[in-house]
Amino acid sequence: MKTFNELNIEASVLKSLAEMGFESATPIQEQAIPTALAGKDLIGQAQTGTGKTTAFGVPMIQNIDPSNRSIQGIVIAPTRELAIQVAEELNRIGQHKNVHTVPVYGGQDIQRQIRALKRRPQLVAATPGRLLDHIRRKTIRLEGIRTAVLDEADEMLNMGFIEDIEAILAEIKQEHQTLLFSATMPKRIQNLAERFMNEPEMIRVKAKQLTVDHIDQFYFVVKENAKFDALCRLLDTESPDLAIIFGRTKKRVDELTSGLLKRGYSAEGIHGDIQQSKREKVISRFKEQTTEILVATDVAARGLDISGVTHVYNFDLPQDPESYVHRIGRTGRAGKKGQAYSFATPREIDHLRSIEKLIKRKIEEKAVPSYSDVVEGLQETAVEDLLQTIWTDESKKYHRSAEEILSKEDAVDVVAAAIKLLTKEPNQAPVKLTAVEPIRAKKSYGGNRKNSYRGNRGGGRGKGNQGRNDRRGGSNRGGSGGGQGRGRTSKNQRKFTR
C-alpha cells in the first residue's frame, strides 16, 4: 500500500489530505490517481466505501487552474445526499489550493443555488435532473469543463437518470477527461462509456471486508420524531465513557449537538463547515475525555483514530451499507469490546437488512429503554460515583459526620439517601429536530422507474414527483458545529449539572 506522498500529488493537496487524516492510499486511490493525473479516461469498478471520492477528487482538483473562476469540473451523483457529501470532501481536499465546490440538487430553492453559482466555484457536484435544469437556464456553463465524473453510474441507471446523463455529456463539446465509477457494469453503462469516453483504462477493486465480530450491534425501530428521546434514554442507561453519534447532514449534527447540550450532556460536533483549527481542538478535547460525546457526519469522521470509544450511535442510518462498517469500527479497538446502536424508522428496515447482508450477521433488535429503565440506569451511575469516591479516599474528611449519622440512623437508610441525592431525574427539556427523509434499500429502485426519478427542472420547488430522488437525504444547511459541554467530572455530574 502506497502513501499519498508516492503518488505525485502536489503539496497543497497533500497538506489537505494530511489534515483529513489520510496517509496511505486505498487500492482504488493507488491505481486511479496516477491514471487520472496522466489525463486518461478511467472506469473504476468499485463498491462504495473504498475511497472513490478521494480517488477522483485528488486528480480533479490538481488539474484545476485556481486563477480561472469558471466551472472546470462536474461530478454527477445519483442522490442529493451523495452530491452533498462529495462537495464537502472536495472542498476539504481543495481548501489549500483555493478550489471551491458547490452542491446542486433538486428540492432546494434554485435561486439559492444560482446565488451560490454566481460566486464562481470551479467545481460542481450535482444530481442529474437539477444539473440539466441549470444547463438549460445557462446558470451553469460547460465550456470550461476539464473533467467530468460519473459517480455510482449503475445506481443512476437504476433510478432512470441515464438519458439525463447522456444529455449532459452531449453538452460538453470540447476535449475533456471523463472518469466513471460504478459497482457493476451493466450493458447500458458499457454503451455509455463507449459513446462518451476515449479509450478508458479499466480498474477493478473489491471492497475491503472489515471484521465487526468484536462489536455488539443492536437496532431500534423508532419513528423519526421519537429518535432523540430514544437516544437520550440510551445514553442515560448505558452511560458511555466516550461515544460517537453519527448524523447524516451538517444541519443534523448542529441540531443534535445543541439538543444534547440543552439536556446537559458533554457534547461537541464536527462537520465539513467546521474550520480545521476548531476541528482539531474538538477532537483533542474528545481524546482527552473532557468532551464525552462527539457528534459527526461521515465525511468529518473520516481519518479519526481515537482509542477508548466505548459506544457508537447511528442516529441516522448511513447512505450506503459499507459506511456502517466504517462507522461502528470507531469502537472496539485494540482488542476491546464495543457497542453499536442504530435507529431505523419503519421505512428503513429494508436498508437495515442490506447492512446485515454486507456484514453477514444479524443485528439484534431491542426495545427502547422505558422511563423506569432510565431511572435504574441513573441509579447505577450514582452508585458508581459513590463507590469511586470511597475508593479514591476522597471521603475521609467526612468520616466524623458519617459516624454521627450512623450512630442515630440505620446504615442502609443512610446509603439509600445518599444514592437518592446523587440520582437526578432525567432531563426532559424540549428538543425539536428537523426531520430527514428515510433511506430506502437500493433494491427498491429496480425496474422501470424513470418517470418517478426525473430531476426537478421546474423552478426548484420540488412538487409532486419532480426531483423525487434529488430530494432524498437531509438538508445541507448547517451552523458552525456544536458547542462544548462541561469538563469531565463524575458521570453523574456530567449528566445532571444543568
XYZ file of C-alpha atoms in Angstrom:
498
model
C 0.000 0.000 0.000
C 1.480 3.330 -1.089
C 1.356 6.617 0.764
C -0.051 9.711 -0.931
C 3.480 11.153 -0.971
C 4.386 8.474 -3.523
C 1.600 9.338 -5.989
C 2.980 12.571 -7.486
C 0.415 14.736 -5.709
C 1.169 18.447 -5.367
C 1.965 19.948 -1.973
C -1.265 21.893 -1.444
C -3.386 18.775 -1.945
C -1.068 16.644 0.202
C -1.459 19.172 3.002
C -5.242 18.845 2.827
C -5.077 15.039 2.823
C -2.803 15.090 5.872
C -5.212 17.365 7.743
C -8.034 14.974 6.853
C -6.058 12.178 8.494
C -5.256 10.371 5.245
C -1.786 8.842 4.932
C -1.953 5.603 2.940
C -3.932 5.292 -0.277
C -6.650 2.674 -0.652
C -6.358 0.271 -3.614
C -8.721 2.316 -5.808
C -6.842 5.530 -4.951
C -3.457 3.960 -5.565
C -4.473 2.881 -9.059
C -6.846 5.653 -10.116
C -4.924 8.764 -9.051
C -1.837 8.225 -11.269
C -4.027 7.220 -14.218
C -6.246 10.275 -13.893
C -3.274 12.607 -13.305
C -1.900 11.343 -16.616
C -5.037 12.707 -18.279
C -6.532 9.329 -19.233
C -10.198 8.442 -19.140
C -10.945 5.927 -16.419
C -13.567 3.352 -15.441
C -13.315 2.376 -11.796
C -15.373 -0.648 -10.827
C -15.510 -0.450 -7.045
C -18.056 -0.590 -4.252
C -18.894 2.400 -2.096
C -16.700 2.692 0.961
C -13.457 2.117 -0.980
C -12.367 5.766 -1.145
C -13.710 6.659 -4.576
C -14.309 10.336 -3.836
C -10.666 10.924 -3.000
C -9.661 8.745 -5.961
C -11.281 11.158 -8.418
C -11.164 14.271 -6.238
C -7.370 14.474 -5.953
C -6.576 14.444 -9.697
C -9.628 16.555 -10.469
C -8.501 19.307 -8.082
C -4.845 19.025 -9.062
C -5.814 19.686 -12.689
C -7.820 22.802 -11.772
C -6.474 26.261 -12.539
C -7.416 28.142 -9.333
C -6.998 31.523 -11.013
C -9.706 30.595 -13.537
C -13.054 31.112 -11.797
C -15.146 29.268 -14.356
C -16.583 25.790 -13.742
C -13.834 23.339 -14.700
C -15.229 20.093 -13.338
C -18.555 18.400 -12.634
C -19.395 15.358 -10.548
C -22.756 13.741 -11.293
C -24.192 11.660 -8.437
C -27.484 9.775 -8.076
C -28.733 11.323 -4.833
C -28.863 14.636 -3.094
C -27.062 13.222 -0.072
C -24.189 11.870 -2.135
C -23.847 15.168 -4.018
C -23.594 16.988 -0.685
C -21.043 14.528 0.692
C -18.927 14.733 -2.461
C -18.982 18.545 -2.350
C -17.926 18.522 1.299
C -14.979 16.245 0.629
C -13.871 18.120 -2.494
C -13.939 21.384 -0.533
C -11.688 19.845 2.098
C -9.272 18.425 -0.487
C -9.143 21.725 -2.377
C -9.010 24.108 0.581
C -5.281 24.903 0.290
C -5.474 25.367 -3.480
C -8.387 27.786 -3.256
C -10.650 25.436 -5.205
C -14.323 25.699 -4.248
C -17.123 23.188 -4.904
C -20.874 23.865 -4.822
C -23.518 21.119 -4.452
C -26.521 21.388 -6.779
C -29.592 19.202 -6.278
C -33.367 19.175 -6.541
C -35.570 20.071 -3.614
C -33.554 23.171 -2.749
C -34.646 26.617 -3.921
C -32.978 27.050 -7.293
C -32.477 30.784 -6.713
C -30.319 29.961 -3.707
C -28.194 27.734 -5.930
C -27.939 30.431 -8.579
C -26.609 32.833 -5.947
C -24.004 30.250 -4.926
C -23.018 29.714 -8.566
C -22.528 33.468 -9.016
C -19.659 33.178 -6.542
C -17.917 31.303 -9.351
C -16.936 27.905 -7.988
C -14.534 25.793 -10.043
C -16.353 22.512 -9.314
C -19.976 21.439 -9.087
C -21.327 18.218 -7.536
C -24.855 17.650 -8.757
C -27.756 15.328 -9.244
C -28.603 14.823 -12.941
C -32.012 16.468 -13.161
C -31.086 19.673 -11.401
C -27.771 19.933 -13.270
C -29.580 19.653 -16.590
C -32.018 22.321 -15.417
C -29.137 24.720 -14.691
C -27.503 23.948 -18.045
C -30.704 24.807 -19.865
C -31.098 28.009 -17.838
C -27.445 28.805 -18.668
C -26.717 29.280 -14.974
C -24.126 26.504 -15.398
C -21.935 26.612 -18.495
C -19.818 23.682 -19.579
C -17.376 25.433 -21.939
C -14.587 25.291 -19.334
C -15.075 21.669 -18.240
C -11.802 19.753 -17.995
C -13.075 16.740 -16.044
C -16.495 15.071 -15.827
C -17.100 12.404 -13.191
C -19.978 9.921 -13.068
C -20.242 8.550 -9.517
C -22.302 5.390 -8.903
C -23.239 5.189 -12.564
C -25.146 1.917 -12.184
C -27.268 3.448 -9.453
C -28.125 6.379 -11.739
C -29.105 3.860 -14.401
C -31.408 2.050 -11.947
C -33.018 5.347 -10.990
C -33.802 6.278 -14.573
C -31.233 9.057 -14.947
C -29.334 7.617 -17.905
C -30.991 9.865 -20.502
C -30.253 12.954 -18.410
C -26.600 11.890 -18.143
C -26.354 11.384 -21.891
C -27.879 14.833 -22.455
C -25.386 16.419 -20.036
C -22.333 14.730 -21.557
C -23.501 15.664 -25.050
C -23.396 19.338 -23.997
C -19.632 19.151 -23.328
C -18.273 19.910 -26.772
C -14.595 20.416 -26.016
C -11.979 17.781 -25.292
C -12.094 16.724 -21.655
C -11.420 13.847 -19.300
C -14.215 11.513 -18.149
C -13.989 9.368 -15.006
C -16.731 6.797 -14.432
C -17.211 4.854 -11.208
C -19.690 2.016 -10.842
C -20.099 -1.044 -8.616
C -21.392 -3.060 -11.585
C -21.072 -2.673 -15.329
C -24.433 -3.386 -16.980
C -24.663 -3.207 -20.775
C -26.222 0.262 -20.767
C -23.286 1.656 -18.761
C -20.834 -0.047 -21.123
C -22.613 1.594 -24.060
C -22.418 4.953 -22.293
C -18.666 4.512 -21.842
C -18.183 3.544 -25.494
C -20.080 6.616 -26.639
C -18.620 9.287 -24.379
C -15.198 8.048 -23.242
C -11.857 7.887 -25.045
C -10.137 4.520 -24.621
C -10.766 4.396 -20.870
C -8.493 2.402 -18.614
C -10.384 -0.167 -16.519
C -9.619 -0.560 -12.801
C -11.392 -3.183 -10.702
C -11.195 -3.151 -6.916
C -13.115 -5.251 -4.416
C -14.408 -3.624 -1.250
C -12.293 -4.369 1.777
C -14.149 -6.632 4.154
C -13.816 -5.364 7.711
C -14.457 -7.553 10.716
C -17.072 -6.440 13.233
C -17.218 -9.624 15.308
C -15.934 -7.879 18.432
C -18.668 -5.219 18.364
C -22.080 -5.886 19.896
C -24.672 -4.492 17.497
C -28.287 -3.579 18.170
C -31.021 -1.594 16.463
C -34.240 0.103 17.482
C -37.277 0.702 15.303
C -38.268 4.280 16.143
C -40.328 6.927 14.408
C -38.341 9.904 13.199
C -39.830 12.306 15.750
C -39.087 9.932 18.668
C -35.422 9.261 17.903
C -33.901 11.991 20.041
C -35.722 10.975 23.214
C -34.767 7.353 22.498
C -31.126 8.396 22.131
C -31.161 10.218 25.475
C -32.680 7.214 27.209
C -29.906 5.047 25.819
C -27.231 7.483 26.934
C -28.699 7.503 30.438
C -28.993 3.727 30.710
C -25.662 2.880 29.035
C -23.624 5.782 30.452
C -20.859 5.544 27.810
C -17.347 6.722 28.651
C -16.727 8.023 25.111
C -19.363 7.949 22.382
C -19.608 8.991 18.738
C -23.047 9.823 17.349
C -23.426 9.913 13.571
C -25.853 12.275 11.861
C -26.478 12.329 8.124
C -26.113 16.041 7.450
C -24.351 19.106 8.802
C -27.646 20.579 9.968
C -28.475 17.337 11.739
C -25.127 17.394 13.554
C -25.679 21.001 14.640
C -29.191 20.292 15.924
C -28.180 17.073 17.676
C -25.280 18.775 19.418
C -27.453 21.708 20.555
C -30.125 19.306 21.810
C -27.644 17.221 23.785
C -26.155 20.337 25.363
C -29.659 21.517 26.273
C -30.217 18.243 28.111
C -26.962 18.505 29.984
C -24.620 16.178 28.118
C -20.992 16.980 27.351
C -21.073 17.097 23.540
C -19.404 18.763 20.567
C -19.987 18.423 16.849
C -17.817 18.302 13.726
C -18.750 18.500 10.051
C -17.477 19.882 6.785
C -18.143 23.533 7.675
C -16.003 23.445 10.802
C -12.650 25.195 10.374
C -9.659 22.889 10.594
C -8.268 24.621 13.696
C -11.569 24.234 15.538
C -11.939 20.633 14.403
C -8.535 19.789 15.832
C -9.447 21.368 19.175
C -12.757 19.491 19.324
C -11.052 16.174 18.590
C -8.313 16.930 21.119
C -10.895 17.524 23.846
C -12.653 14.305 22.889
C -9.410 12.332 23.038
C -8.683 13.826 26.454
C -12.244 12.897 27.524
C -13.094 16.434 28.579
C -15.803 16.101 25.938
C -17.542 12.744 26.145
C -19.838 12.763 23.110
C -18.686 13.590 19.582
C -21.421 14.196 17.001
C -20.208 13.872 13.414
C -21.048 13.382 9.761
C -19.411 10.524 7.856
C -17.125 12.892 5.967
C -15.967 14.747 9.087
C -15.249 11.494 10.943
C -13.038 10.053 8.206
C -9.479 9.529 9.330
C -10.356 9.602 13.034
C -8.378 7.113 15.110
C -9.372 7.533 18.748
C -8.866 4.822 21.324
C -11.296 4.386 24.183
C -14.538 4.915 22.249
C -16.988 2.595 24.001
C -20.178 3.319 22.057
C -21.213 4.316 18.536
C -24.750 5.530 17.847
C -26.113 5.680 14.301
C -28.756 8.321 14.926
C -29.304 8.256 11.158
C -28.503 5.136 9.166
C -25.679 5.709 6.671
C -26.437 6.194 2.988
C -24.587 3.034 1.962
C -24.076 -0.213 3.908
C -20.266 -0.038 3.704
C -20.262 3.209 5.677
C -21.954 1.338 8.515
C -18.874 -0.864 8.876
C -16.586 2.179 8.925
C -18.768 3.948 11.468
C -19.006 1.166 14.035
C -15.297 0.408 13.551
C -14.633 3.533 15.627
C -15.341 1.437 18.711
C -13.998 -1.923 19.844
C -10.372 -1.060 19.057
C -7.173 -2.546 20.488
C -8.886 -5.835 21.256
C -11.638 -4.249 23.368
C -15.345 -4.879 23.010
C -17.529 -2.147 21.593
C -21.230 -1.308 21.461
C -23.041 -0.070 18.351
C -26.648 1.101 18.350
C -28.663 2.111 15.287
C -32.018 3.830 14.935
C -34.159 2.764 11.986
C -37.537 4.181 11.091
C -40.128 1.623 9.936
C -39.472 2.574 6.297
C -35.734 1.891 6.695
C -35.913 -1.775 7.708
C -35.085 -2.988 4.185
C -31.994 -0.781 4.208
C -31.002 -2.279 7.551
C -31.329 -5.753 6.030
C -28.866 -4.748 3.296
C -26.412 -3.811 6.054
C -26.893 -7.225 7.667
C -26.248 -8.857 4.305
C -22.956 -6.987 3.950
C -21.653 -7.874 7.414
C -23.095 -11.409 7.182
C -24.614 -11.093 10.608
C -27.994 -10.395 12.134
C -28.257 -7.183 14.116
C -30.322 -7.740 17.244
C -33.479 -5.677 17.662
C -34.062 -4.176 21.095
C -36.817 -2.170 22.711
C -36.132 1.445 23.597
C -35.480 1.708 27.353
C -38.508 2.651 29.430
C -38.619 5.513 31.898
C -38.063 3.055 34.759
C -35.051 1.624 32.887
C -33.613 5.121 32.672
C -34.110 5.774 36.389
C -32.479 2.429 37.195
C -29.555 3.261 34.910
C -29.094 6.639 36.566
C -29.151 4.991 39.980
C -26.386 2.639 38.846
C -24.358 5.665 37.744
C -24.898 7.268 41.148
C -23.706 4.098 42.885
C -20.635 4.034 40.652
C -19.838 7.642 41.573
C -20.340 6.892 45.259
C -18.021 3.883 45.164
C -15.437 5.797 43.161
C -15.363 8.458 45.850
C -14.868 5.812 48.540
C -12.092 4.025 46.626
C -10.124 7.223 45.995
C -10.144 8.196 49.691
C -11.869 11.471 48.875
C -14.437 10.863 51.624
C -12.136 10.640 54.670
C -12.640 14.237 55.748
C -16.365 13.497 56.065
C -15.913 10.472 58.367
C -16.830 12.323 61.583
C -20.169 13.485 60.145
C -20.819 10.000 58.765
C -20.141 8.348 62.124
C -22.504 10.779 63.837
C -25.282 9.965 61.365
C -24.701 6.206 61.640
C -24.954 6.404 65.400
C -28.521 7.587 65.010
C -29.772 6.078 61.722
C -29.793 2.705 60.017
C -26.777 2.259 57.654
C -28.923 1.033 54.746
C -31.208 4.047 55.086
C -28.186 6.373 55.062
C -26.683 4.842 51.900
C -30.078 4.822 50.174
C -30.500 8.520 50.974
C -27.044 9.266 49.536
C -27.892 7.414 46.337
C -31.210 9.270 46.116
C -29.446 12.617 46.386
C -26.959 11.640 43.671
C -29.651 10.289 41.334
C -31.289 13.090 39.368
C -34.487 12.981 37.391
C -33.969 12.605 33.619
C -33.744 15.949 31.878
C -36.711 16.217 29.528
C -36.102 19.704 28.177
C -37.981 20.038 24.865
C -35.804 19.448 21.800
C -37.101 19.551 18.227
C -35.048 18.318 15.279
C -35.701 18.912 11.595
C -36.979 15.654 10.111
C -34.968 13.906 7.386
C -36.208 11.558 4.698
C -35.791 7.820 5.349
C -33.167 5.879 3.413
C -34.568 3.091 1.308
C -32.666 -0.002 0.293
C -31.106 0.217 -3.157
C -33.073 -2.790 -4.341
C -36.225 -0.697 -4.128
C -35.040 1.268 -7.179
C -35.128 -1.696 -9.505
C -37.350 -1.857 -12.537
C -38.547 0.924 -14.788
C -38.964 3.927 -12.527
C -37.660 6.537 -14.898
C -40.631 8.854 -14.625
C -40.600 8.800 -10.816
C -36.991 9.855 -10.581
C -36.664 12.597 -13.150
C -34.756 15.583 -11.874
C -36.513 18.697 -10.699
C -36.393 21.029 -13.660
C -39.325 23.234 -12.856
C -38.091 26.018 -10.629
C -36.664 24.190 -7.669
C -39.770 23.808 -5.511
C -39.817 20.012 -5.689
C -43.572 19.455 -6.082
C -45.211 16.175 -6.899
C -42.901 13.611 -8.464
C -40.434 16.170 -9.770
C -36.970 15.579 -8.471
C -38.087 12.903 -6.008
C -34.722 11.274 -5.912
C -32.907 14.598 -5.811
C -34.714 15.369 -2.587
C -33.525 12.254 -0.771
C -31.349 12.769 2.266
C -31.187 15.660 4.690
C -30.747 19.342 4.459
C -27.320 20.794 3.939
C -27.983 23.883 5.949
C -25.588 23.911 8.848
C -24.339 26.212 11.513
C -20.870 26.327 12.872
C -20.957 22.977 14.617
C -21.749 22.097 18.188
C -20.580 23.665 21.350
C -18.717 22.118 24.203
C -20.352 20.868 27.366
C -18.795 20.893 30.778
C -15.447 19.323 31.510
C -15.270 15.753 32.775
C -16.002 15.135 36.444
C -18.116 12.204 37.541
C -20.631 10.603 35.200
C -23.462 11.711 37.466
C -22.278 15.318 37.483
C -21.750 15.149 33.730
C -25.342 14.209 33.042
C -27.066 16.355 35.612
C -25.287 19.662 36.028
C -27.892 21.559 34.089
